[in-house]
Coordinates of C-alpha atoms in Angstrom, one line a residue:
M30 CA -20.6 -52.8 31.1
S31 CA -21.0 -49.9 29.3
S32 CA -23.2 -49.5 26.4
P33 CA -22.8 -49.6 23.2
V34 CA -23.9 -46.8 21.8
S35 CA -21.8 -44.5 24.6
I36 CA -18.8 -45.7 21.8
I37 CA -18.8 -43.3 20.0
T38 CA -20.5 -40.2 21.4
P39 CA -22.4 -37.0 20.0
S40 CA -19.5 -35.0 20.5
N41 CA -16.6 -37.6 18.9
T42 CA -19.0 -37.3 16.2
T43 CA -19.1 -33.6 15.7
N44 CA -15.0 -33.4 16.2
R45 CA -14.2 -36.0 13.3
T46 CA -16.9 -34.4 11.6
T47 CA -15.0 -30.8 11.8
A48 CA -12.2 -32.8 11.2
T49 CA -13.5 -34.0 7.8
Q50 CA -15.0 -31.4 6.1
A51 CA -11.7 -29.0 6.4
G52 CA -9.0 -31.8 5.6
K53 CA -7.5 -29.6 2.5
Q54 CA -7.8 -26.5 4.2
R55 CA -5.5 -25.0 5.9
L56 CA -5.2 -24.4 9.7
L57 CA -4.1 -20.9 9.6
M58 CA -2.9 -19.6 13.2
G59 CA -2.0 -16.1 15.0
P60 CA -2.8 -12.3 13.0
V61 CA -3.8 -14.6 9.4
G62 CA -5.2 -16.8 11.0
K63 CA -7.4 -14.0 13.4
L64 CA -7.9 -11.6 8.9
I65 CA -9.4 -15.3 7.6
T66 CA -12.1 -15.2 10.7
V67 CA -13.1 -11.7 10.4
L68 CA -13.7 -12.3 6.6
A69 CA -15.4 -15.2 7.3
V70 CA -17.3 -13.7 10.0
S71 CA -18.1 -10.3 7.7
L72 CA -19.3 -12.1 4.9
A73 CA -21.8 -13.6 7.3
V74 CA -23.1 -11.0 8.6
F75 CA -23.1 -9.1 5.0
Q76 CA -25.3 -12.0 4.4
L77 CA -27.6 -11.9 7.0
Y78 CA -28.0 -8.5 6.3
T79 CA -28.8 -8.5 2.9
A80 CA -31.3 -11.6 3.2
F81 CA -33.2 -9.4 5.8
F82 CA -32.9 -6.0 4.8
G83 CA -32.9 -6.8 0.9
L84 CA -30.5 -7.4 -1.2
L85 CA -28.1 -5.2 -3.7
P86 CA -28.5 -5.1 -7.3
T87 CA -27.7 -8.7 -8.6
M88 CA -24.6 -7.6 -9.8
Q89 CA -23.0 -6.1 -7.0
Q90 CA -24.6 -8.8 -4.5
R91 CA -22.9 -11.9 -6.5
S92 CA -19.7 -9.7 -6.8
F93 CA -19.3 -9.2 -3.6
H94 CA -19.9 -12.6 -2.9
V95 CA -16.7 -13.9 -4.7
A96 CA -14.5 -12.0 -3.8
F97 CA -15.2 -13.1 -0.1
V98 CA -15.1 -16.1 -1.3
L99 CA -12.7 -16.4 -4.0
F100 CA -10.1 -14.5 -1.4
M101 CA -10.3 -16.7 1.5
I102 CA -10.4 -19.9 -1.0
F103 CA -6.3 -19.1 -2.3
L104 CA -5.3 -18.0 1.4
L105 CA -6.7 -21.7 3.0
Y106 CA -6.6 -23.9 0.3
P107 CA -2.6 -24.7 -0.7
A108 CA -2.1 -25.3 -4.5
S109 CA -0.7 -28.6 -4.4
K110 CA 0.6 -31.3 -1.9
N111 CA 4.2 -30.1 -0.8
S112 CA 2.3 -26.7 -0.4
P113 CA 3.0 -25.6 3.1
R114 CA 0.2 -26.4 5.5
N115 CA 0.3 -23.8 8.2
R116 CA 1.2 -20.3 5.7
A117 CA 0.0 -19.1 2.7
S118 CA 2.9 -18.2 0.4
L119 CA 3.9 -14.5 -1.1
L120 CA 2.2 -16.4 -4.3
D121 CA -1.2 -17.5 -2.9
W122 CA -1.1 -13.9 -1.4
F123 CA -1.5 -12.2 -4.7
L124 CA -3.5 -14.8 -6.3
A125 CA -5.6 -13.4 -3.1
I126 CA -5.7 -10.1 -4.0
A127 CA -5.1 -10.4 -7.5
S128 CA -8.6 -11.9 -8.0
A129 CA -10.8 -10.3 -5.2
G130 CA -9.9 -7.3 -6.5
C131 CA -11.5 -8.3 -10.5
A132 CA -14.0 -8.9 -8.4
L133 CA -14.4 -5.6 -6.7
Y134 CA -13.7 -4.1 -9.7
V135 CA -17.4 -5.0 -11.0
F136 CA -18.9 -4.2 -7.3
F137 CA -18.4 -0.9 -7.8
G138 CA -18.4 -0.1 -11.0
Y139 CA -21.5 -2.2 -12.2
E140 CA -23.3 1.0 -13.3
S141 CA -20.8 1.9 -15.4
I142 CA -20.7 -2.0 -17.4
A143 CA -24.9 -2.0 -16.9
L144 CA -25.2 1.8 -19.0
R145 CA -22.3 1.1 -21.6
A146 CA -24.4 -2.2 -23.0
G147 CA -22.2 -4.8 -24.3
I148 CA -19.7 -1.8 -25.2
T149 CA -16.1 -3.2 -23.3
Y150 CA -12.6 -1.1 -22.8
G151 CA -9.9 -3.5 -23.0
Y152 CA -7.9 -3.7 -19.8
E153 CA -11.6 -5.3 -19.1
I154 CA -10.8 -8.4 -20.8
V155 CA -7.9 -8.5 -19.6
L156 CA -8.7 -8.2 -16.3
G157 CA -11.8 -10.8 -17.1
G158 CA -9.1 -13.2 -18.7
I159 CA -7.1 -12.6 -15.3
F160 CA -10.4 -13.3 -13.5
T161 CA -11.5 -16.4 -15.7
A162 CA -7.9 -18.0 -15.3
L163 CA -7.8 -17.1 -11.3
V164 CA -11.2 -19.2 -11.2
F165 CA -10.2 -22.4 -12.0
E166 CA -6.9 -22.5 -10.5
A167 CA -9.6 -22.0 -6.7
G168 CA -11.9 -24.4 -8.4
R169 CA -8.5 -26.9 -8.9
R170 CA -7.4 -25.9 -5.2
V171 CA -10.9 -26.7 -4.1
L172 CA -12.6 -29.6 -6.0
G173 CA -9.7 -31.0 -8.2
Y174 CA -9.3 -31.5 -11.8
I175 CA -12.6 -33.2 -13.0
L176 CA -14.7 -29.9 -12.7
P177 CA -12.2 -27.5 -14.0
C178 CA -11.5 -29.3 -16.4
F179 CA -14.7 -30.3 -17.5
C180 CA -16.1 -26.6 -17.7
S181 CA -12.5 -25.8 -19.9
L182 CA -14.2 -28.0 -22.7
F183 CA -17.2 -25.5 -23.1
L184 CA -14.3 -22.8 -23.3
L185 CA -12.9 -24.8 -26.6
F186 CA -16.5 -25.6 -27.9
A187 CA -17.2 -22.0 -28.4
Y188 CA -14.4 -20.6 -29.2
F189 CA -14.0 -24.0 -31.9
G190 CA -17.8 -23.3 -32.9
R191 CA -17.7 -23.5 -36.5
S192 CA -15.5 -26.4 -36.1
M193 CA -18.1 -28.8 -34.2
P194 CA -19.8 -31.4 -36.4
G195 CA -23.1 -31.6 -37.2
P196 CA -25.9 -29.8 -34.7
L197 CA -22.7 -29.5 -32.5
Q198 CA -21.7 -26.5 -35.4
H199 CA -22.9 -22.3 -34.0
F200 CA -21.6 -19.7 -35.1
G201 CA -18.0 -19.4 -33.0
L202 CA -17.0 -17.5 -29.8
S203 CA -13.7 -14.4 -29.9
V204 CA -11.7 -14.8 -27.0
P205 CA -13.1 -10.8 -26.0
R206 CA -16.4 -12.3 -26.5
I207 CA -16.2 -15.2 -24.4
I208 CA -14.3 -13.0 -21.7
E209 CA -17.0 -10.6 -21.8
E210 CA -20.0 -13.1 -21.5
L211 CA -18.2 -14.5 -18.2
Y212 CA -16.6 -11.5 -16.5
L213 CA -19.1 -8.8 -18.1
T214 CA -22.3 -10.0 -18.0
T215 CA -24.8 -11.7 -15.3
D216 CA -24.5 -15.1 -17.9
G217 CA -21.1 -16.0 -16.8
L218 CA -19.3 -16.3 -13.5
F219 CA -22.0 -14.1 -12.5
G220 CA -25.1 -16.4 -13.8
L221 CA -27.6 -17.5 -12.2
V222 CA -25.9 -21.0 -10.2
T223 CA -23.8 -18.1 -8.6
G224 CA -26.9 -16.3 -7.4
V225 CA -28.1 -19.1 -6.0
S226 CA -24.9 -19.5 -3.7
A227 CA -24.9 -15.6 -2.7
T228 CA -28.2 -16.1 -1.4
Y229 CA -29.9 -19.3 -1.2
I230 CA -27.1 -21.6 -0.4
Y231 CA -25.7 -19.8 1.5
L232 CA -28.1 -19.0 3.7
F233 CA -28.9 -22.3 4.9
I234 CA -25.2 -23.5 5.0
L235 CA -25.5 -21.0 7.7
F236 CA -28.2 -22.5 9.2
G237 CA -26.6 -25.6 9.4
A238 CA -23.6 -24.2 11.1
F239 CA -26.3 -22.6 14.1
L240 CA -28.2 -26.1 14.3
K241 CA -25.1 -27.8 14.3
V242 CA -23.2 -25.0 17.3
T243 CA -26.5 -25.7 19.7
N244 CA -26.4 -29.7 19.1
T245 CA -29.3 -30.0 17.4
A246 CA -27.5 -33.4 15.0
D247 CA -27.3 -34.4 18.6
F248 CA -30.9 -34.0 18.8
F249 CA -31.8 -35.6 15.5
N250 CA -29.1 -39.3 16.5
D251 CA -31.0 -39.6 20.0
I252 CA -34.3 -39.5 18.4
A253 CA -33.4 -42.3 15.6
M254 CA -31.9 -44.3 18.5
A255 CA -34.7 -43.9 20.2
L256 CA -36.8 -44.9 17.6
T257 CA -35.9 -47.2 15.5
G258 CA -32.3 -48.9 17.6
H259 CA -34.3 -51.7 19.4
R260 CA -36.0 -52.8 16.1
K261 CA -34.4 -55.5 13.5
G262 CA -31.4 -54.4 12.4
G263 CA -31.5 -51.4 13.9
P264 CA -28.5 -49.4 14.0
A265 CA -28.5 -49.4 10.7
K266 CA -32.3 -48.7 10.9
I267 CA -30.6 -45.5 12.8
A268 CA -28.2 -44.1 9.9
V269 CA -31.7 -44.2 7.4
V270 CA -33.3 -42.5 10.2
S271 CA -30.1 -40.3 11.6
S272 CA -28.9 -39.5 7.4
A273 CA -32.7 -38.2 6.8
L274 CA -33.2 -35.3 9.5
M275 CA -29.8 -34.7 9.2
G276 CA -30.3 -34.3 5.0
T277 CA -32.7 -31.4 6.4
I278 CA -29.7 -30.3 7.3
S279 CA -26.4 -30.1 5.2
G280 CA -27.9 -32.1 1.7
S281 CA -24.7 -33.3 1.5
T282 CA -23.3 -37.1 1.6
S283 CA -20.0 -36.5 2.6
A284 CA -20.8 -34.4 5.3
N285 CA -23.8 -36.8 6.2
V286 CA -21.5 -40.1 6.4
A287 CA -19.2 -38.1 7.9
T288 CA -21.4 -36.8 10.9
T289 CA -23.8 -39.6 11.4
G290 CA -21.6 -42.8 10.0
T291 CA -18.8 -42.9 12.7
F292 CA -21.0 -43.7 14.7
T293 CA -23.7 -46.2 13.1
I294 CA -21.5 -48.1 11.2
P295 CA -19.5 -49.4 14.2
L296 CA -22.8 -50.4 15.6
M297 CA -23.8 -51.9 12.5
K298 CA -20.6 -54.2 12.7
Q299 CA -21.0 -55.0 16.2
I300 CA -24.1 -56.5 16.2
G301 CA -23.4 -58.6 12.5
Y302 CA -23.6 -56.7 9.8
P303 CA -21.0 -57.4 7.5
S304 CA -18.4 -54.0 7.4
H305 CA -19.7 -53.4 3.5
F306 CA -22.9 -53.6 4.1
A307 CA -22.8 -51.3 6.9
A308 CA -20.9 -49.0 5.1
A309 CA -23.5 -49.4 1.6
V310 CA -25.4 -48.9 4.1
E311 CA -24.2 -45.0 5.0
A312 CA -23.8 -43.6 1.8
A313 CA -27.0 -45.2 0.6
A314 CA -28.7 -43.2 3.2
S315 CA -26.8 -40.1 3.3
S316 CA -27.1 -39.8 -0.5
G317 CA -30.9 -39.8 0.2
G318 CA -30.3 -37.3 2.2
Q319 CA -29.8 -34.4 -0.5
I320 CA -32.9 -35.7 -2.4
M321 CA -34.5 -34.7 1.7
P322 CA -37.0 -31.3 1.8
P323 CA -36.3 -28.2 2.5
V324 CA -32.6 -28.2 1.7
M325 CA -32.1 -30.5 -1.3
G326 CA -28.1 -30.1 -1.1
A327 CA -30.0 -26.7 -2.4
A328 CA -30.8 -27.1 -5.4
A329 CA -34.5 -26.7 -4.5
F330 CA -33.2 -23.3 -4.9
I331 CA -31.9 -23.0 -8.1
I332 CA -34.9 -25.7 -9.3
A333 CA -37.1 -22.7 -8.7
D334 CA -34.8 -19.4 -10.0
A335 CA -34.1 -21.4 -13.1
L336 CA -38.1 -22.7 -13.8
S337 CA -39.7 -20.0 -12.0
I338 CA -41.9 -21.4 -9.7
S339 CA -42.0 -21.0 -6.0
Y340 CA -40.0 -22.6 -3.6
T341 CA -42.2 -24.5 -2.0
K342 CA -43.6 -26.2 -4.8
V343 CA -40.6 -28.2 -5.7
I344 CA -40.3 -28.9 -1.8
L345 CA -43.6 -30.2 -2.1
A346 CA -42.6 -32.5 -5.9
A347 CA -39.8 -34.0 -3.8
I348 CA -41.7 -35.6 -1.0
I349 CA -42.6 -38.2 -2.6
P350 CA -39.7 -39.9 -3.7
A351 CA -37.7 -39.2 -1.6
F352 CA -40.6 -41.0 0.5
L353 CA -39.8 -43.8 -1.6
Y354 CA -36.7 -43.6 -1.7
F355 CA -36.1 -44.2 2.2
W356 CA -38.4 -47.0 2.5
G357 CA -36.2 -49.4 0.0
I358 CA -33.8 -48.7 2.0
W359 CA -35.8 -49.2 5.1
C360 CA -37.1 -52.5 3.7
S361 CA -34.0 -53.8 2.2
L362 CA -32.9 -53.2 6.0
S363 CA -35.0 -55.2 7.5
L364 CA -34.7 -58.2 5.2
E365 CA -31.2 -58.0 5.4
A366 CA -31.5 -58.6 9.3
S367 CA -34.0 -60.8 8.7
R368 CA -31.9 -63.4 6.4
L369 CA -28.8 -63.5 9.0
G370 CA -31.2 -63.1 12.4
L371 CA -29.6 -59.8 13.5
Q372 CA -31.4 -58.0 16.3
G373 CA -31.6 -54.1 17.5
L374 CA -29.6 -53.2 20.0
S375 CA -31.4 -53.7 23.8
K376 CA -33.2 -51.0 24.6
D377 CA -31.6 -50.2 28.1
T378 CA -28.9 -49.0 26.5
L379 CA -30.5 -46.6 23.9
P380 CA -32.7 -42.9 24.8
K381 CA -36.2 -43.1 25.3
A382 CA -37.7 -41.7 23.0
G383 CA -40.3 -39.6 25.7
K384 CA -37.2 -38.0 27.7
V385 CA -35.4 -37.3 24.3
F386 CA -38.3 -35.0 22.7
L387 CA -38.9 -33.9 27.2
N388 CA -35.3 -33.0 27.1
S389 CA -34.3 -31.8 23.5
G390 CA -37.4 -31.8 21.5
Y391 CA -37.8 -27.6 20.9
K392 CA -34.2 -27.9 18.5
A393 CA -36.6 -28.5 15.6
I394 CA -38.5 -25.5 16.5
P395 CA -35.9 -23.4 13.8
L396 CA -37.0 -25.7 11.2
F397 CA -40.7 -25.9 12.1
I398 CA -40.6 -22.0 11.4
I399 CA -39.5 -21.9 8.4
V400 CA -41.2 -23.8 6.6
Y401 CA -43.8 -22.1 7.8
F402 CA -42.6 -19.5 5.8
L403 CA -42.1 -20.8 3.3
V404 CA -46.0 -22.5 3.7
K405 CA -46.9 -18.5 4.2
G406 CA -45.6 -17.8 0.6
Y407 CA -42.1 -15.7 2.3
N408 CA -39.3 -15.9 -0.2
P409 CA -36.0 -18.9 1.2
L410 CA -34.0 -15.5 2.7
Y411 CA -36.5 -14.4 4.5
S412 CA -37.2 -17.9 6.2
G413 CA -34.0 -18.8 6.4
C414 CA -32.7 -15.5 8.6
W415 CA -36.0 -16.5 10.9
G416 CA -34.5 -19.9 11.0
I417 CA -30.7 -18.6 11.8
I418 CA -32.8 -16.6 14.8
S419 CA -34.3 -18.5 15.9
C420 CA -31.3 -21.1 16.7
V421 CA -30.1 -18.1 18.5
L422 CA -32.5 -17.3 21.2
L423 CA -33.4 -20.9 21.7
S424 CA -29.4 -21.5 22.5
F425 CA -30.3 -20.3 25.6
V426 CA -33.1 -22.3 27.1
K427 CA -30.1 -24.6 28.3
K428 CA -27.2 -22.9 30.0
S429 CA -24.6 -26.7 27.6
D430 CA -26.2 -25.6 24.3
R431 CA -26.5 -21.0 25.3
L432 CA -24.5 -19.1 22.5
S433 CA -21.4 -17.2 23.9
V434 CA -19.9 -14.5 21.2
K435 CA -17.3 -16.5 21.1
A436 CA -19.7 -19.6 19.7
L437 CA -21.7 -17.4 17.6
I438 CA -18.7 -15.8 15.9
S439 CA -17.4 -19.5 15.2
A440 CA -21.0 -20.4 14.1
L441 CA -20.0 -17.7 11.1
E442 CA -16.7 -18.8 10.7
S443 CA -17.2 -22.2 10.5
G444 CA -20.5 -21.7 8.1
S445 CA -18.2 -19.4 6.0
K446 CA -15.7 -22.2 5.5
V447 CA -17.9 -24.7 4.8
A448 CA -19.9 -22.5 2.1
L449 CA -16.6 -21.8 -0.5
S450 CA -16.6 -26.2 -1.5
V451 CA -20.3 -25.2 -2.9
A452 CA -19.3 -21.6 -3.6
M453 CA -16.4 -22.5 -5.3
A454 CA -18.5 -25.3 -7.7
C455 CA -21.6 -22.6 -8.2
I456 CA -19.2 -20.0 -9.7
I457 CA -16.8 -22.6 -12.1
V458 CA -20.2 -24.2 -13.1
G459 CA -21.0 -20.7 -15.1
V460 CA -19.2 -21.3 -17.2
A461 CA -20.5 -24.0 -18.8
V462 CA -23.7 -22.2 -18.6
G463 CA -22.6 -19.1 -20.0
M464 CA -21.0 -20.3 -23.0
M465 CA -23.9 -22.9 -23.5
G466 CA -26.4 -19.7 -23.8
A467 CA -24.0 -18.2 -25.5
T468 CA -23.5 -20.3 -28.4
G469 CA -27.5 -21.2 -28.2
I470 CA -26.4 -24.6 -28.2
A471 CA -28.2 -26.0 -24.9
L472 CA -31.8 -26.9 -27.0
R473 CA -29.2 -28.0 -30.1
I474 CA -27.9 -31.0 -27.2
G475 CA -31.1 -31.9 -27.1
D476 CA -32.8 -32.0 -30.9
A477 CA -29.6 -34.3 -31.1
I478 CA -29.7 -36.1 -28.4
L479 CA -34.2 -36.8 -29.5
A480 CA -32.1 -38.1 -33.0
L481 CA -30.4 -39.9 -31.2
T482 CA -33.4 -41.8 -29.6
Q483 CA -35.7 -41.4 -32.4
G484 CA -38.1 -38.9 -30.1
H485 CA -38.8 -42.4 -27.8
L486 CA -39.7 -41.3 -24.3
I487 CA -38.0 -44.1 -22.3
F488 CA -34.5 -44.1 -24.3
T489 CA -34.8 -40.6 -24.2
L490 CA -35.3 -41.1 -20.7
I491 CA -32.1 -43.6 -20.3
M492 CA -29.9 -41.2 -21.9
A493 CA -30.4 -38.6 -19.9
M494 CA -30.4 -40.9 -16.9
I495 CA -26.8 -42.3 -18.4
L496 CA -25.7 -38.0 -18.8
S497 CA -27.0 -37.2 -15.6
V498 CA -24.9 -40.1 -13.3
L499 CA -22.0 -39.2 -15.9
L500 CA -21.8 -35.7 -15.9
G501 CA -22.0 -35.8 -11.8
M502 CA -19.6 -38.5 -11.1
G503 CA -16.9 -36.7 -8.4
M504 CA -18.7 -33.5 -8.0
P505 CA -20.7 -31.3 -5.5
S506 CA -24.1 -32.3 -6.0
T507 CA -25.8 -28.8 -6.7
A508 CA -22.7 -28.5 -9.6
S509 CA -23.7 -31.7 -11.1
Y510 CA -27.4 -31.1 -10.8
V511 CA -27.0 -28.0 -13.0
M512 CA -24.8 -29.5 -16.0
A513 CA -26.9 -32.3 -16.4
S514 CA -30.0 -30.0 -16.1
V515 CA -28.9 -27.7 -19.5
V516 CA -27.7 -30.9 -21.4
A517 CA -30.4 -33.6 -20.2
A518 CA -33.4 -32.0 -19.1
P519 CA -35.0 -29.9 -22.8
A520 CA -35.1 -33.2 -24.6
M521 CA -37.3 -34.2 -22.0
V522 CA -39.4 -31.2 -21.9
L523 CA -39.5 -31.3 -25.9
L524 CA -41.0 -35.0 -25.7
G525 CA -44.0 -32.8 -23.3
V526 CA -42.5 -34.0 -20.1
N527 CA -43.5 -31.2 -17.4
P528 CA -40.5 -29.0 -16.8
L529 CA -40.4 -29.4 -12.8
D530 CA -40.6 -33.3 -13.3
A531 CA -37.8 -33.5 -16.1
H532 CA -35.9 -31.1 -13.5
M533 CA -36.5 -33.6 -10.9
F534 CA -36.3 -36.9 -13.3
V535 CA -32.5 -34.9 -13.7
F536 CA -31.5 -34.0 -9.9
F537 CA -32.3 -37.8 -8.5
Y538 CA -29.7 -38.5 -10.4
A539 CA -27.1 -36.1 -10.6
V540 CA -27.9 -37.1 -7.0
L541 CA -27.2 -41.0 -7.0
S542 CA -23.5 -40.5 -9.0
T543 CA -22.3 -39.9 -5.6
V544 CA -22.9 -43.8 -4.7
T545 CA -22.9 -44.8 -8.0
P546 CA -19.5 -46.6 -9.3
P547 CA -16.4 -45.3 -10.1
V548 CA -16.6 -42.0 -8.7
C549 CA -18.5 -42.2 -6.2
V550 CA -16.9 -39.7 -2.8
G551 CA -20.0 -40.5 -0.4
A552 CA -19.7 -44.8 -1.0
Y553 CA -15.7 -43.9 -0.8
T554 CA -16.2 -42.0 2.7
A555 CA -18.1 -44.7 3.6
A556 CA -15.3 -47.3 3.0
G557 CA -12.8 -45.7 4.8
I558 CA -14.6 -45.0 8.3
A559 CA -15.8 -48.7 8.0
G560 CA -12.4 -50.5 6.8
S561 CA -13.9 -51.7 4.0
D562 CA -13.8 -52.4 0.1
P563 CA -14.6 -49.6 -1.7
N564 CA -16.3 -50.8 -4.8
R565 CA -17.8 -53.6 -2.8
T566 CA -19.1 -51.0 -0.5
A567 CA -19.9 -48.7 -3.6
F568 CA -22.5 -51.4 -5.7
T569 CA -24.0 -52.3 -2.1
A570 CA -25.4 -48.6 -2.2
V571 CA -25.8 -48.8 -5.4
K572 CA -28.1 -52.0 -4.5
L573 CA -29.8 -50.6 -1.9
A574 CA -30.4 -47.7 -3.7
L575 CA -32.0 -49.0 -6.5
P576 CA -35.2 -47.9 -6.0
G577 CA -33.8 -44.3 -5.9
F578 CA -33.0 -45.5 -10.0
I579 CA -36.9 -46.6 -10.7
V580 CA -38.9 -44.1 -9.1
P581 CA -37.7 -41.0 -11.5
F582 CA -38.9 -43.3 -14.1
I583 CA -42.2 -43.9 -12.6
F584 CA -43.2 -40.6 -12.1
V585 CA -42.0 -39.0 -15.5
L586 CA -44.2 -41.9 -17.0
A587 CA -47.1 -41.8 -14.2
P588 CA -46.8 -38.1 -13.3
E589 CA -50.0 -38.0 -10.6
I590 CA -47.6 -39.9 -8.6
L591 CA -46.0 -36.9 -7.3
L592 CA -47.8 -34.0 -4.9
T593 CA -47.2 -31.7 -7.6
N594 CA -49.3 -33.2 -10.1
V595 CA -53.0 -34.5 -8.7
T596 CA -55.9 -34.1 -10.5
S597 CA -57.3 -36.4 -8.3
W598 CA -56.7 -37.9 -4.4
I599 CA -58.3 -41.1 -4.3
T600 CA -55.9 -42.0 -8.1
T601 CA -52.9 -40.1 -5.7
T602 CA -53.3 -42.2 -2.9
Q603 CA -53.9 -45.2 -5.4
A604 CA -50.0 -44.8 -6.8
V605 CA -48.6 -44.0 -3.5
V606 CA -49.9 -47.0 -1.5
T607 CA -49.6 -49.5 -4.6
A608 CA -46.2 -47.9 -4.9
I609 CA -44.6 -48.6 -1.3
I610 CA -45.5 -51.9 -1.8
G611 CA -43.9 -51.7 -5.1
V612 CA -40.8 -50.9 -3.8
F613 CA -40.6 -53.9 -1.0
L614 CA -40.9 -56.1 -4.0
L615 CA -38.3 -53.8 -5.2
A616 CA -36.0 -54.8 -1.6
S617 CA -37.3 -58.3 -1.6
A618 CA -35.9 -59.3 -5.6
S619 CA -32.2 -57.6 -4.7
E620 CA -32.1 -58.2 -1.1
N621 CA -32.7 -61.8 -2.5
Y622 CA -35.3 -62.4 0.8
M623 CA -39.2 -62.3 1.7
M624 CA -39.6 -64.7 4.3
A625 CA -37.5 -67.0 3.1
P626 CA -34.8 -66.9 0.7
L627 CA -36.1 -67.1 -3.2
H628 CA -35.4 -68.8 -6.1
W629 CA -34.2 -67.3 -8.9
Y630 CA -37.7 -67.0 -11.0
E631 CA -39.2 -65.8 -7.5
R632 CA -36.5 -63.3 -7.9
L633 CA -37.6 -62.3 -11.8
L634 CA -41.0 -62.5 -10.6
A635 CA -40.6 -60.3 -7.3
L636 CA -38.6 -57.9 -9.4
T637 CA -41.5 -57.9 -12.0
G638 CA -44.0 -57.6 -9.8
S639 CA -42.3 -54.3 -8.4
L640 CA -42.3 -52.2 -11.9
V641 CA -46.3 -53.2 -12.4
L642 CA -47.1 -51.8 -8.6
L643 CA -44.8 -49.1 -9.5
Y644 CA -46.1 -47.9 -12.5
P645 CA -49.9 -46.5 -11.2
G646 CA -53.0 -48.8 -12.9
I647 CA -56.0 -50.9 -12.1
L648 CA -54.8 -53.7 -14.2
S649 CA -50.8 -53.4 -13.4
D650 CA -51.6 -53.0 -9.6
I651 CA -54.2 -56.1 -9.2
C652 CA -51.3 -58.3 -11.3
G653 CA -48.7 -57.3 -8.8
L654 CA -50.4 -57.8 -5.5
I655 CA -50.7 -61.5 -6.7
I656 CA -47.4 -61.7 -7.2
L657 CA -47.2 -60.2 -3.7
L658 CA -49.7 -62.8 -1.9
L659 CA -48.5 -65.6 -4.2
L660 CA -44.8 -65.3 -3.1
Y661 CA -45.9 -64.2 0.8
L662 CA -47.2 -67.6 0.5
L663 CA -44.4 -69.9 -1.0
T664 CA -41.7 -67.8 1.4
K665 CA -44.0 -68.5 4.0
Q666 CA -44.1 -72.2 3.6
R667 CA -40.9 -73.2 3.3
A668 CA -40.1 -70.8 6.6
R669 CA -42.3 -73.0 8.5
I670 CA -40.7 -76.5 6.8
S671 CA -37.3 -74.8 7.5
S672 CA -38.5 -74.0 11.2
Y673 CA -39.7 -77.2 12.1
S674 CA -36.2 -79.0 10.7
L675 CA -33.7 -76.7 13.8
Q676 CA -36.5 -77.7 15.7

């Protein structure tokens, strides 16, 4: 009899992942397909070369990157569902050439543009207008209507500034000034976020492509099964561990769901988890992959650049919140498995941890190499390059993983293609960031939020949370974080919140928007795999991700819980330990179970105990521990009585 683990193999998972990720892209064959391969590989080589030997001047680096990205998007992404799927139309070719030409004008003329210091020619305004329109069309093709429509509101806001109400009113920008700001400066379409895409984001996506082509994803899946598959509710815990590990590569909810969910969701259903719960577990765990160091959905690089701090500091700040998030899901799974009486998988059907480490443990070395270089103070680009180089070298350890020339080209090509959607989101978000900078409205929005909340920190945090979730719905995590940070973070900083803590707060909720109804791409992707109701899956995922909705409030109100804010290791250790216990109580309240099902008042007591334990303080910790002990004794007694009655 075949083991349940062999129902879906890692290789099958990889194939399904590729299909899922390329769902909207054309499958181009023949000379055009070869051209796309040449362009994708050329872009990858350019990015690697500049990362290792030195970046070009800012406008050149970004405009060259954008030219390649837009050209490939117009050829690979059809204009509508009725467009041909196996070839690019004449219109697609025209738009591709026009968009690349507009971007390359900036690439070749950047010195002249810089020397003229704001003096523009009429034809440049025409080129800029065409280029801006093409960016919106490319964004629509790749990302749908939500993000382009949202960014277009900022164009209207910039133009009709004098007609805006109250604190949103400003002097207004003319059409030529708007186009100049977007096209000929480093504050618009070639702004900071595009710069991060043209450097850090692209390189780490390429690194992920090399890890996948060398079967590192299989190692993560195998080690997750070996370590957790035999435990109570094992397949669900496999999903948590594998999604956390995969998050170090992809940092994308949908990619994580597609990669790990295709084998964890069927396993969870097989041992007795309801289909909606199995899908919710995968969605919540995969969402957490985006806050998992070191990649963090590539937002870590943007946070570091925006705040002019080291990338390592951002990673350090994320460690405890990421751990508490996954710990909360783990506790919920254990409690749900106990309530349903579910067991793990037989050890005979699972890989052996020692054997997995012995045979494939070396595949994790590239991740450690990147972390080593980062800790030593090297920049992420240099670290990422060495990570990719180590992937190539380690592929020769086993003949089955060896990178042939064909596999190397495939990795470079797939990395470029996967990066297109993220790059497009970064480019178009430059419209919003550029217009807010040109109108000077960012701080005024912060003032407006403070006026609405009367300067109360708790109310301001709630408002920032709501804005972050709403702005993040339906958008890639990188883009949603940028939008939310521009709108919500300034108000928090004005109230004295540490800038890094404020940006981490916003980032958390931007990521959680992927499982928050009504627009929750991660939950819907998992529901499709499980065959469950999407809305029920989404609400269950929110319940599992509940610690993620509370922990950000804690590290803003009590910043000593973050490793970047340590003033006393005793205080920080106490805060972390009690937070771990508090998250367990929170899971008990959400699952309505501890040693036995909870009465309504016990559930309320568990919720109260979790909140006082999560907030650091001697008195609050004592109260929380007393509540934990009381609930333990009450539910243990009921569990004992229940077991006697069954006998």
